[in-house]
């Protein structure tokens, strides 16, 4: 405090004197503006919208589990067909729609109560179940219970109708929705009503559950749980369904959905498109709308279409080429493509993923359309992601796993393997190390952040670092050991027997049975190691020396170290016995001096049974580098020491 004034009375008197005139008017205006802005923000975030803190959201999830888990096993209708009429308004970021589900009661007893959940409860504005009363409505949790006027009898089918209305209501306390946007709307069926208790809503963090006395986190049903095979891991209220939709959008936009265009027309000044699928598909579908440019290609008689922002043409031709080569490999080695077209569709970079639906692949601009691949050393992830998503037309959209451990191995790991084979055909085996090392490092990093328990691949519980990264490495190595033809024969037989299978759905254990049937007796232990255990290697080149022979060739002597260990889900390790075939390689320096164009002088698999083998090989040219598992096909915790420069 400066000056000689003391006490609040003198200070207030001085303030009144200073606030006379223009300064006082400005102060009053600023105070009013402050109050008005604060009031408007409070009204938007707490009255027009619900403000829920992060802890408050967890409390809601806890209450959902406490109040409604009792209904988890209650029989609910199964959706057998979905028909919708969607009115999308990109210019106002809103959508209204009418959904008609044809449902059936597959159970021995009648269904009297229908439990309906929807994340944005206020958007569900009308429900018609053929006569019903609302017995309970928990709006904060989006959970409703309707009592049917006439129970749904065993074997009976009925149409359930829903009306939805999604529209913005001012400023929200969190990030605004990005599904309905001015150019590039993308939303899927998870926004629509679902039947029954949704176990995916439960809190998964062990510490947050302990705070709320909820017990241990829910785990995926065990692989041996036969009852859980009644559902796929994607949906609990449907099997394979019939699908059709009409979606209307702005006059200058194209609207897309799975299926085939039946007609395009105008309605009330809107541009409308009707689509229908000609065969059963999963109850998992998406709608998109934007001002796209379309580029077309062909594979045999199958049209390939890429819908993209005209400002992002950079990788479109690469996507078409990847699609063509993927379809060629998958049809040659697996089974025929089940659809009559394939579309890749750009959506804005609010999210960074690509996602496969039946004959339709939404693809984020941020991981494909604006990727800069001009550097020859850059991993061509556009080609790879495209091949992976095309592979999902077989792995998920033909064969879908039961809701038990290992389900995502059947969809994600097999799509990873399929895409790797297409990549290898495109770039050759030497370039695969770049991708395999990337996958290895991400797997090792992922397991370090595991919150519950690392599981063997065939028991994976939707853990991405396992079904993506480890899955790539395991299936690639299995191909190396079994041979591509043998592994692909097993996968083809699996597809032929399990495609579009009704409940009980298939499992990873059944896939391993097909693989074991094609493998030799001496490869059975390897299959156990790859899929049913958590195993690691510590392989490295200790020294690599060379001497020139009289005939001009070179002898290369490698002093190696090898070790194998097994781990349980908590990280405890035990020593393993070495009895493995591991590649040894010698390479000549390439023109660029980089690994991508090294020349392979020697690359053979050796049977390793001791910890410190010494191997001597002879090559025709001066060696530059030598490697022990040089392409990182094994799970090696330190991949950087698998190669070493050759010295004199």
XYZ file of C-alpha atoms in Angstrom:
648
model
C 0.000 0.000 0.000
C 1.407 3.365 -1.007
C 0.693 6.799 0.404
C -0.460 7.910 3.832
C -4.131 6.947 3.545
C -5.172 4.235 5.944
C -8.378 2.387 6.557
C -11.135 1.265 4.225
C -13.308 4.371 4.601
C -10.644 6.664 3.196
C -9.881 4.237 0.366
C -13.548 3.887 -0.613
C -13.949 7.649 -0.583
C -10.944 7.961 -2.862
C -12.325 5.308 -5.208
C -15.689 7.116 -5.485
C -13.877 10.263 -6.431
C -11.812 8.517 -9.098
C -14.822 6.730 -10.625
C -16.766 9.904 -11.396
C -17.221 10.643 -15.082
C -15.975 8.476 -17.958
C -13.914 6.101 -15.861
C -16.950 5.204 -13.763
C -19.087 4.616 -16.849
C -16.393 2.357 -18.324
C -16.097 0.446 -15.045
C -19.869 -0.081 -14.859
C -20.029 -1.213 -18.496
C -17.166 -3.674 -17.960
C -18.837 -5.060 -14.832
C -22.144 -5.497 -16.652
C -20.405 -7.141 -19.615
C -18.532 -9.475 -17.262
C -21.774 -10.482 -15.550
C -23.611 -10.880 -18.868
C -20.914 -13.092 -20.411
C -20.637 -15.159 -17.250
C -24.410 -15.521 -17.040
C -24.667 -16.523 -20.691
C -21.924 -19.103 -20.304
C -23.549 -20.511 -17.162
C -26.949 -20.663 -18.868
C -25.453 -22.482 -21.883
C -23.270 -24.932 -19.991
C -25.481 -25.656 -16.962
C -29.092 -24.978 -18.033
C -29.344 -25.608 -21.775
C -26.706 -28.337 -21.441
C -25.663 -30.540 -18.556
C -22.342 -29.815 -16.925
C -20.722 -32.994 -15.674
C -17.217 -32.945 -14.228
C -14.836 -35.856 -14.950
C -15.457 -37.237 -11.463
C -19.163 -36.685 -11.920
C -19.088 -38.709 -15.127
C -17.376 -41.568 -13.313
C -20.013 -41.356 -10.579
C -22.726 -41.686 -13.241
C -21.004 -44.740 -14.669
C -20.814 -46.229 -11.204
C -24.527 -45.639 -10.636
C -25.308 -47.173 -14.026
C -23.544 -50.334 -12.964
C -25.110 -50.457 -9.508
C -28.644 -49.787 -10.686
C -28.846 -51.689 -13.947
C -26.338 -54.520 -13.923
C -29.116 -56.648 -12.433
C -30.695 -56.663 -15.909
C -27.568 -57.832 -17.728
C -28.922 -61.328 -18.418
C -32.492 -60.235 -19.108
C -33.628 -61.524 -22.535
C -34.029 -58.668 -25.008
C -35.186 -58.522 -28.643
C -32.634 -59.271 -31.375
C -32.416 -56.893 -34.322
C -32.697 -58.706 -37.656
C -33.188 -55.689 -39.965
C -32.531 -51.950 -39.848
C -34.259 -49.369 -42.013
C -33.723 -45.646 -41.559
C -34.649 -42.284 -43.026
C -32.050 -39.661 -42.093
C -32.383 -35.905 -42.600
C -28.918 -34.432 -42.111
C -28.537 -30.661 -41.908
C -24.799 -29.916 -42.184
C -25.429 -26.178 -42.310
C -26.971 -26.242 -38.804
C -24.932 -29.207 -37.497
C -28.090 -31.185 -36.793
C -29.745 -34.447 -37.770
C -33.200 -35.949 -37.419
C -34.108 -39.462 -38.369
C -36.618 -42.260 -38.215
C -35.259 -45.720 -37.400
C -37.196 -48.916 -37.916
C -35.759 -52.057 -36.343
C -37.280 -55.392 -37.213
C -36.771 -57.445 -34.058
C -37.322 -61.062 -33.128
C -37.660 -62.925 -29.875
C -35.291 -65.921 -30.142
C -35.978 -67.130 -26.584
C -38.320 -69.751 -25.189
C -40.313 -67.259 -23.101
C -42.111 -63.989 -23.935
C -40.393 -60.600 -23.610
C -42.505 -58.167 -21.603
C -40.023 -55.369 -20.837
C -37.726 -53.712 -23.339
C -34.675 -51.878 -21.961
C -33.412 -49.118 -24.231
C -30.176 -47.204 -23.813
C -28.954 -44.176 -25.732
C -25.989 -42.014 -24.819
C -27.671 -38.713 -25.749
C -31.021 -39.436 -24.153
C -32.694 -36.151 -25.063
C -32.190 -36.939 -28.757
C -34.576 -39.910 -28.513
C -37.842 -38.005 -28.987
C -40.292 -40.776 -29.872
C -40.558 -44.528 -29.302
C -43.149 -46.880 -30.784
C -42.802 -50.541 -29.838
C -46.240 -51.521 -31.098
C -47.935 -50.447 -27.900
C -46.035 -49.752 -24.680
C -45.915 -47.792 -21.465
C -42.850 -46.091 -20.020
C -42.105 -47.890 -16.764
C -38.853 -46.091 -15.948
C -36.807 -43.273 -17.455
C -33.358 -42.455 -16.053
C -32.486 -39.452 -18.210
C -28.992 -38.728 -16.762
C -27.955 -42.288 -17.650
C -29.953 -42.561 -20.867
C -31.721 -45.719 -19.695
C -35.411 -46.427 -20.291
C -37.598 -49.403 -19.495
C -40.766 -49.894 -21.544
C -43.490 -52.435 -20.763
C -45.019 -53.892 -23.905
C -48.809 -53.823 -24.132
C -48.567 -57.173 -25.887
C -45.478 -59.192 -24.927
C -43.190 -60.284 -27.749
C -43.916 -64.005 -28.053
C -41.205 -66.622 -28.681
C -40.267 -66.584 -32.374
C -42.363 -63.460 -33.049
C -41.044 -60.586 -35.154
C -42.175 -56.987 -34.793
C -41.188 -53.515 -35.961
C -39.905 -51.036 -33.397
C -39.846 -47.378 -34.484
C -37.717 -44.575 -33.077
C -37.482 -40.895 -33.826
C -34.209 -39.108 -33.059
C -33.359 -35.417 -33.127
C -29.739 -34.331 -32.660
C -29.195 -30.572 -32.662
C -26.790 -28.173 -30.963
C -28.013 -26.270 -27.936
C -25.590 -23.436 -27.503
C -22.155 -23.646 -25.921
C -21.205 -26.882 -24.194
C -18.834 -27.298 -21.260
C -16.757 -29.796 -23.235
C -15.646 -30.008 -26.841
C -18.565 -29.530 -29.199
C -19.750 -32.559 -31.147
C -17.942 -33.279 -34.423
C -20.263 -35.875 -35.954
C -22.464 -33.317 -37.753
C -20.357 -30.583 -39.313
C -20.643 -28.131 -42.170
C -18.498 -30.242 -44.516
C -17.509 -33.782 -43.570
C -20.197 -35.270 -41.305
C -19.457 -38.796 -40.077
C -21.529 -40.712 -37.527
C -22.293 -44.367 -36.929
C -24.983 -46.603 -35.512
C -23.534 -46.506 -31.989
C -25.422 -43.199 -31.584
C -28.786 -44.925 -32.010
C -30.919 -46.830 -29.467
C -29.535 -50.119 -28.172
C -31.256 -52.861 -26.222
C -30.285 -54.064 -22.782
C -27.524 -53.367 -20.314
C -24.331 -52.056 -21.902
C -21.313 -53.522 -20.104
C -18.982 -51.244 -22.098
C -20.166 -48.304 -19.974
C -18.628 -49.736 -16.815
C -15.544 -48.049 -15.341
C -12.426 -49.951 -16.377
C -9.828 -48.139 -14.241
C -9.068 -50.293 -11.199
C -8.323 -47.324 -8.908
C -11.506 -45.458 -9.831
C -13.518 -48.610 -9.175
C -11.931 -49.049 -5.772
C -12.830 -45.482 -4.833
C -16.475 -46.328 -5.531
C -16.494 -49.855 -4.021
C -17.236 -51.483 -7.359
C -14.805 -54.373 -7.095
C -12.377 -55.450 -9.760
C -12.799 -54.319 -13.395
C -14.919 -56.412 -15.698
C -12.872 -58.706 -17.871
C -13.874 -60.060 -21.224
C -15.618 -63.455 -20.942
C -13.170 -66.329 -20.827
C -12.327 -68.113 -24.049
C -14.010 -71.197 -22.592
C -17.308 -69.381 -21.851
C -19.734 -71.092 -24.226
C -22.696 -68.893 -23.232
C -20.799 -65.750 -24.301
C -20.557 -67.134 -27.841
C -24.186 -66.115 -28.354
C -22.988 -62.565 -29.189
C -20.241 -61.028 -31.265
C -17.748 -58.762 -29.551
C -19.194 -55.781 -31.448
C -22.896 -55.953 -30.554
C -25.097 -57.596 -27.934
C -28.483 -57.022 -29.564
C -28.077 -58.212 -33.153
C -26.546 -60.833 -35.411
C -26.335 -60.477 -39.202
C -28.991 -57.983 -40.348
C -30.684 -56.692 -43.495
C -29.896 -53.013 -44.032
C -31.348 -50.113 -46.018
C -31.410 -46.361 -45.551
C -32.325 -43.069 -47.139
C -30.172 -40.104 -46.167
C -30.841 -36.513 -47.241
C -28.244 -33.768 -47.011
C -27.395 -30.290 -48.301
C -27.963 -29.767 -52.047
C -24.228 -29.386 -52.753
C -23.127 -32.516 -50.849
C -23.017 -36.271 -51.415
C -24.327 -38.568 -48.686
C -23.001 -42.110 -48.316
C -23.825 -45.252 -46.337
C -23.036 -48.964 -46.738
C -24.859 -50.755 -49.511
C -25.585 -49.855 -53.121
C -27.264 -46.734 -54.444
C -30.864 -47.467 -55.419
C -31.908 -43.953 -56.330
C -30.956 -40.318 -55.961
C -33.698 -37.707 -55.699
C -34.685 -34.320 -54.265
C -37.013 -33.825 -51.307
C -37.906 -30.400 -49.915
C -34.818 -28.911 -51.510
C -32.530 -31.559 -50.027
C -30.357 -34.000 -51.970
C -31.340 -37.550 -51.023
C -29.728 -40.953 -51.550
C -31.241 -44.386 -50.931
C -28.916 -47.327 -50.231
C -29.571 -50.998 -49.588
C -27.277 -53.939 -48.903
C -27.893 -57.083 -50.916
C -26.671 -59.528 -48.264
C -26.605 -59.737 -44.461
C -24.140 -57.453 -42.671
C -23.196 -56.570 -39.109
C -25.368 -54.188 -37.109
C -22.584 -51.624 -37.354
C -22.817 -48.993 -40.062
C -21.949 -45.366 -40.761
C -23.323 -42.311 -42.555
C -21.167 -39.619 -44.191
C -21.781 -36.390 -46.071
C -19.455 -33.808 -47.622
C -18.516 -31.879 -50.729
C -16.225 -34.501 -52.214
C -14.477 -35.069 -55.471
C -14.625 -38.693 -56.656
C -11.825 -40.646 -58.298
C -12.525 -44.113 -59.643
C -10.579 -47.267 -60.332
C -11.358 -50.911 -61.040
C -10.306 -54.313 -59.841
C -11.626 -56.870 -62.305
C -15.324 -55.896 -62.443
C -15.378 -54.302 -58.975
C -15.547 -50.478 -58.964
C -13.250 -48.712 -56.503
C -14.233 -45.168 -55.547
C -12.336 -42.678 -53.399
C -14.297 -39.673 -52.109
C -11.914 -36.889 -51.103
C -11.656 -33.189 -50.425
C -10.537 -31.543 -53.702
C -7.705 -29.870 -51.755
C -6.328 -33.288 -50.683
C -5.606 -35.303 -53.848
C -2.052 -36.274 -52.869
C -2.456 -39.968 -51.991
C -5.721 -40.877 -53.708
C -4.087 -42.830 -56.534
C -1.977 -44.660 -53.955
C -5.131 -45.708 -52.113
C -6.693 -47.040 -55.298
C -3.512 -48.961 -56.106
C -3.360 -50.394 -52.572
C -7.006 -51.437 -52.818
C -6.436 -53.179 -56.140
C -3.404 -55.077 -54.881
C -5.140 -55.976 -51.628
C -8.220 -57.357 -53.365
C -5.967 -59.335 -55.707
C -4.018 -60.938 -52.849
C -7.008 -61.644 -50.629
C -9.062 -63.197 -53.416
C -6.129 -65.295 -54.586
C -5.270 -66.565 -51.105
C -8.521 -66.408 -49.130
C -12.067 -66.238 -50.514
C -13.885 -64.000 -53.028
C -14.690 -60.408 -52.096
C -18.320 -60.451 -51.017
C -19.440 -57.062 -52.402
C -19.793 -55.453 -55.828
C -17.943 -52.230 -55.002
C -15.595 -50.667 -52.467
C -15.527 -47.039 -51.362
C -12.901 -45.106 -49.384
C -14.246 -41.881 -47.894
C -12.337 -38.975 -46.391
C -13.590 -37.421 -43.169
C -12.106 -34.467 -41.230
C -9.208 -34.823 -38.855
C -11.266 -34.553 -35.672
C -10.310 -38.208 -35.286
C -7.230 -40.059 -36.559
C -8.333 -43.513 -37.652
C -9.768 -45.481 -40.526
C -12.700 -47.817 -39.947
C -14.155 -50.546 -42.109
C -17.866 -51.033 -42.591
C -19.469 -53.284 -45.188
C -18.061 -52.159 -48.595
C -17.358 -48.717 -47.077
C -14.154 -47.399 -45.451
C -14.248 -43.974 -43.752
C -10.660 -42.712 -43.581
C -9.375 -39.688 -41.656
C -7.648 -36.971 -43.621
C -4.945 -36.810 -40.949
C -3.600 -40.355 -41.446
C -4.009 -40.724 -45.181
C -5.160 -37.916 -47.394
C -2.669 -35.287 -46.219
C 0.188 -37.663 -45.357
C 3.546 -36.587 -46.783
C 5.224 -39.680 -48.234
C 7.762 -37.991 -50.497
C 10.720 -39.094 -48.377
C 11.750 -42.572 -49.527
C 12.606 -43.482 -45.916
C 9.076 -42.719 -44.712
C 6.960 -45.722 -43.830
C 4.181 -45.938 -46.436
C 1.415 -46.116 -43.885
C -1.196 -44.938 -46.412
C -0.655 -48.116 -48.413
C -0.599 -50.218 -45.256
C -3.681 -48.709 -43.593
C -5.623 -49.087 -46.844
C -4.607 -52.745 -47.123
C -5.545 -53.289 -43.468
C -9.026 -51.781 -43.863
C -9.690 -53.728 -47.058
C -8.690 -56.887 -45.174
C -11.493 -56.189 -42.684
C -13.957 -57.049 -45.428
C -12.823 -60.633 -44.699
C -11.715 -60.384 -41.067
C -14.806 -58.995 -39.256
C -17.215 -58.522 -42.138
C -17.150 -62.190 -43.117
C -15.749 -63.878 -39.996
C -16.647 -62.215 -36.714
C -15.416 -63.420 -33.334
C -17.569 -64.282 -30.337
C -17.623 -61.985 -27.331
C -14.825 -63.891 -25.601
C -11.089 -63.501 -25.159
C -9.197 -63.556 -28.443
C -11.984 -62.012 -30.523
C -9.869 -59.131 -31.806
C -7.123 -61.526 -32.872
C -9.596 -62.757 -35.482
C -10.282 -59.266 -36.797
C -7.311 -57.007 -36.091
C -4.361 -59.429 -35.995
C -5.476 -61.219 -39.155
C -6.008 -57.879 -40.917
C -2.495 -56.888 -39.833
C -1.070 -60.110 -41.268
C -3.039 -59.754 -44.505
C -1.823 -56.185 -44.985
C 1.768 -57.238 -44.257
C 1.634 -59.747 -47.087
C 0.426 -57.066 -49.499
C 3.128 -54.701 -48.244
C 5.791 -57.346 -48.693
C 4.721 -57.969 -52.276
C 4.902 -54.240 -52.924
C 8.210 -53.418 -51.217
C 10.035 -56.720 -50.815
C 11.204 -58.492 -47.675
C 14.208 -56.259 -46.934
C 11.953 -53.222 -46.437
C 9.752 -55.087 -43.957
C 12.222 -54.588 -41.093
C 11.255 -50.919 -40.889
C 7.643 -51.851 -40.218
C 8.369 -54.860 -37.991
C 10.757 -52.849 -35.820
C 8.140 -50.106 -35.507
C 5.561 -52.682 -34.403
C 8.019 -54.311 -31.999
C 8.888 -51.031 -30.293
C 5.215 -50.082 -29.946
C 4.366 -53.487 -28.487
C 7.152 -53.236 -25.920
C 6.045 -49.724 -25.014
C 2.403 -50.766 -24.793
C 3.002 -53.623 -22.393
C 4.808 -51.217 -20.084
C 1.578 -49.254 -19.700
C -0.707 -52.240 -19.102
C -3.182 -51.493 -16.304
C -4.646 -54.945 -15.723
C -2.825 -57.940 -17.132
C -0.970 -58.745 -20.312
C -2.447 -61.812 -21.934
C -1.231 -64.196 -24.646
C -2.381 -63.223 -28.110
C -5.096 -65.866 -28.377
C -6.654 -64.518 -25.150
C -6.312 -60.811 -25.957
C -9.045 -58.663 -24.377
C -9.224 -55.849 -26.923
C -5.737 -54.647 -25.897
C -4.471 -52.734 -28.906
C -0.744 -53.203 -28.335
C -1.375 -56.961 -28.382
C -3.845 -57.472 -31.211
C -2.210 -54.888 -33.494
C 1.498 -54.791 -32.762
C 2.140 -58.234 -31.314
C -0.341 -59.749 -33.751
C 1.695 -58.443 -36.689
C 4.898 -59.962 -35.352
C 3.387 -63.320 -34.387
C 1.624 -63.979 -37.683
C 4.587 -62.768 -39.722
C 6.898 -65.158 -37.900
C 4.361 -67.972 -38.218
C 4.336 -67.370 -41.974
C 8.124 -67.612 -41.991
C 8.067 -70.931 -40.141
C 5.050 -72.604 -41.762
C 5.352 -71.068 -45.179
C 2.907 -68.610 -46.700
C 1.005 -71.242 -48.689
C 0.365 -73.451 -45.660
C -0.766 -70.596 -43.409
C -3.028 -69.161 -46.092
C -4.593 -72.587 -46.688
C -5.518 -72.688 -43.010
C -6.994 -69.184 -43.164
C -8.925 -69.976 -46.327
C -10.468 -73.090 -44.780
C -11.336 -71.085 -41.685
C -13.077 -68.458 -43.830
C -14.953 -71.044 -45.876
C -16.291 -72.700 -42.738
C -16.958 -69.651 -40.532
C -17.971 -66.790 -42.855
C -21.390 -65.360 -41.939
C -21.698 -67.974 -39.220
C -24.712 -67.520 -36.903
C -24.360 -68.033 -33.140
C -22.428 -69.621 -31.552
C -19.733 -67.434 -33.054
C -16.220 -68.636 -33.694
C -13.182 -68.163 -31.436
C -9.407 -67.857 -31.597
C -9.107 -71.413 -30.308
C -10.960 -72.658 -33.385
C -8.620 -70.671 -35.633
C -5.600 -72.264 -33.957
C -7.108 -75.688 -34.661
C -7.122 -74.859 -38.380
C -3.536 -73.587 -38.205
C -2.317 -76.637 -36.285
C -3.920 -78.903 -38.877
C -1.697 -77.346 -41.568
C 1.469 -77.198 -39.441
C 4.043 -79.968 -39.162
C 4.411 -81.889 -35.892
C 7.658 -80.084 -35.103
C 5.887 -76.706 -35.424
C 3.221 -77.332 -32.792
C 5.398 -76.042 -29.947
C 6.101 -72.883 -31.941
C 2.356 -72.231 -32.306
C 1.987 -72.601 -28.554
C 4.856 -70.153 -27.997
C 3.476 -67.561 -30.402
C -0.165 -67.573 -29.375
C -0.586 -69.235 -25.995
C 2.369 -67.818 -24.052
C 4.170 -64.500 -23.547
C 7.710 -65.137 -24.704
C 10.739 -62.900 -25.306
C 14.212 -63.167 -26.733
C 17.485 -61.480 -25.943
C 19.370 -61.936 -29.206
C 22.357 -59.841 -30.198
C 25.498 -59.784 -32.299
C 28.456 -59.594 -29.913
C 31.125 -59.316 -32.626
C 31.180 -59.700 -36.407
C 34.576 -60.037 -38.136
C 35.639 -60.886 -41.656
C 38.736 -62.174 -43.476
C 39.264 -62.242 -47.219
C 39.925 -65.640 -48.737
C 42.387 -66.423 -51.477
C 39.529 -66.911 -53.952
C 38.298 -63.347 -53.367
C 35.340 -64.325 -51.203
C 34.880 -63.390 -47.544
C 34.490 -65.457 -44.395
C 32.335 -63.748 -41.784
C 32.438 -64.981 -38.193
C 29.614 -63.968 -35.875
C 29.837 -64.338 -32.117
C 26.221 -64.291 -30.985
C 24.251 -64.282 -27.782
C 20.797 -65.850 -27.521
C 18.335 -66.195 -24.651
C 14.651 -66.971 -24.339
C 12.303 -66.115 -21.478
C 8.638 -66.497 -20.633
C 6.525 -64.002 -18.662
C 3.177 -64.162 -16.942
C 0.569 -61.406 -17.056
C 2.123 -59.519 -14.150
C 5.638 -59.511 -15.588
C 7.248 -62.339 -13.606
C 9.741 -64.130 -15.839
C 11.188 -67.606 -16.106
C 13.982 -68.902 -18.312
C 13.061 -70.770 -21.478
C 14.897 -73.462 -23.401
C 16.415 -72.423 -26.703
C 15.230 -74.627 -29.534
C 14.471 -72.052 -32.233
C 15.210 -71.394 -35.875
C 16.541 -67.831 -36.101
C 17.770 -65.951 -39.143
C 21.404 -64.947 -39.562
C 22.176 -62.345 -42.210
C 25.136 -60.614 -43.820
C 24.664 -57.476 -45.924
C 26.679 -55.338 -48.335
C 26.520 -51.552 -48.159
C 23.870 -50.067 -50.446
C 24.275 -47.087 -52.794
C 22.668 -44.679 -50.342
C 24.405 -46.092 -47.293
C 20.995 -46.690 -45.747
C 19.506 -49.965 -44.670
C 16.643 -49.814 -47.169
C 18.893 -50.585 -50.139
C 21.461 -52.886 -48.536
C 22.242 -55.947 -50.602
C 21.589 -59.299 -48.959
C 24.711 -61.453 -49.204
C 23.523 -64.189 -46.883
C 20.230 -64.838 -45.101
C 19.511 -68.259 -43.665
C 17.743 -69.670 -40.635
C 19.917 -71.495 -38.106
C 18.826 -73.902 -35.404
C 19.846 -72.187 -32.157
C 20.098 -74.357 -29.045
C 22.918 -72.700 -27.073
C 23.331 -69.297 -25.463
C 26.546 -68.242 -27.212
C 26.699 -69.730 -30.708
C 29.535 -68.926 -33.085
C 28.629 -69.052 -36.769
C 30.888 -68.599 -39.784
C 29.487 -68.013 -43.261
C 31.067 -67.249 -46.621
C 29.871 -64.455 -48.906
C 30.847 -63.276 -52.383
C 31.244 -59.551 -51.683
C 32.744 -57.357 -48.977
C 30.341 -57.430 -46.018
C 29.194 -54.251 -44.344
C 26.779 -55.379 -41.644
C 25.730 -58.649 -40.006
C 22.606 -59.498 -38.085
C 21.047 -62.055 -35.771
C 17.292 -61.946 -36.411
C 18.185 -58.940 -38.600
C 14.582 -58.174 -39.629
C 13.215 -58.205 -36.059
C 10.760 -61.024 -36.594
C 11.088 -62.157 -32.970
C 10.014 -60.342 -29.813
C 13.401 -59.010 -28.763
C 13.395 -56.466 -25.956
C 16.444 -54.634 -27.353
C 16.070 -54.651 -31.107
C 18.901 -52.181 -31.759
C 21.689 -54.703 -31.016
C 20.523 -57.306 -33.515
C 22.822 -55.818 -36.158
C 26.467 -54.834 -36.024
C 29.026 -53.461 -38.470
C 31.479 -56.071 -39.736
C 35.104 -55.371 -38.855
C 38.366 -56.739 -40.219
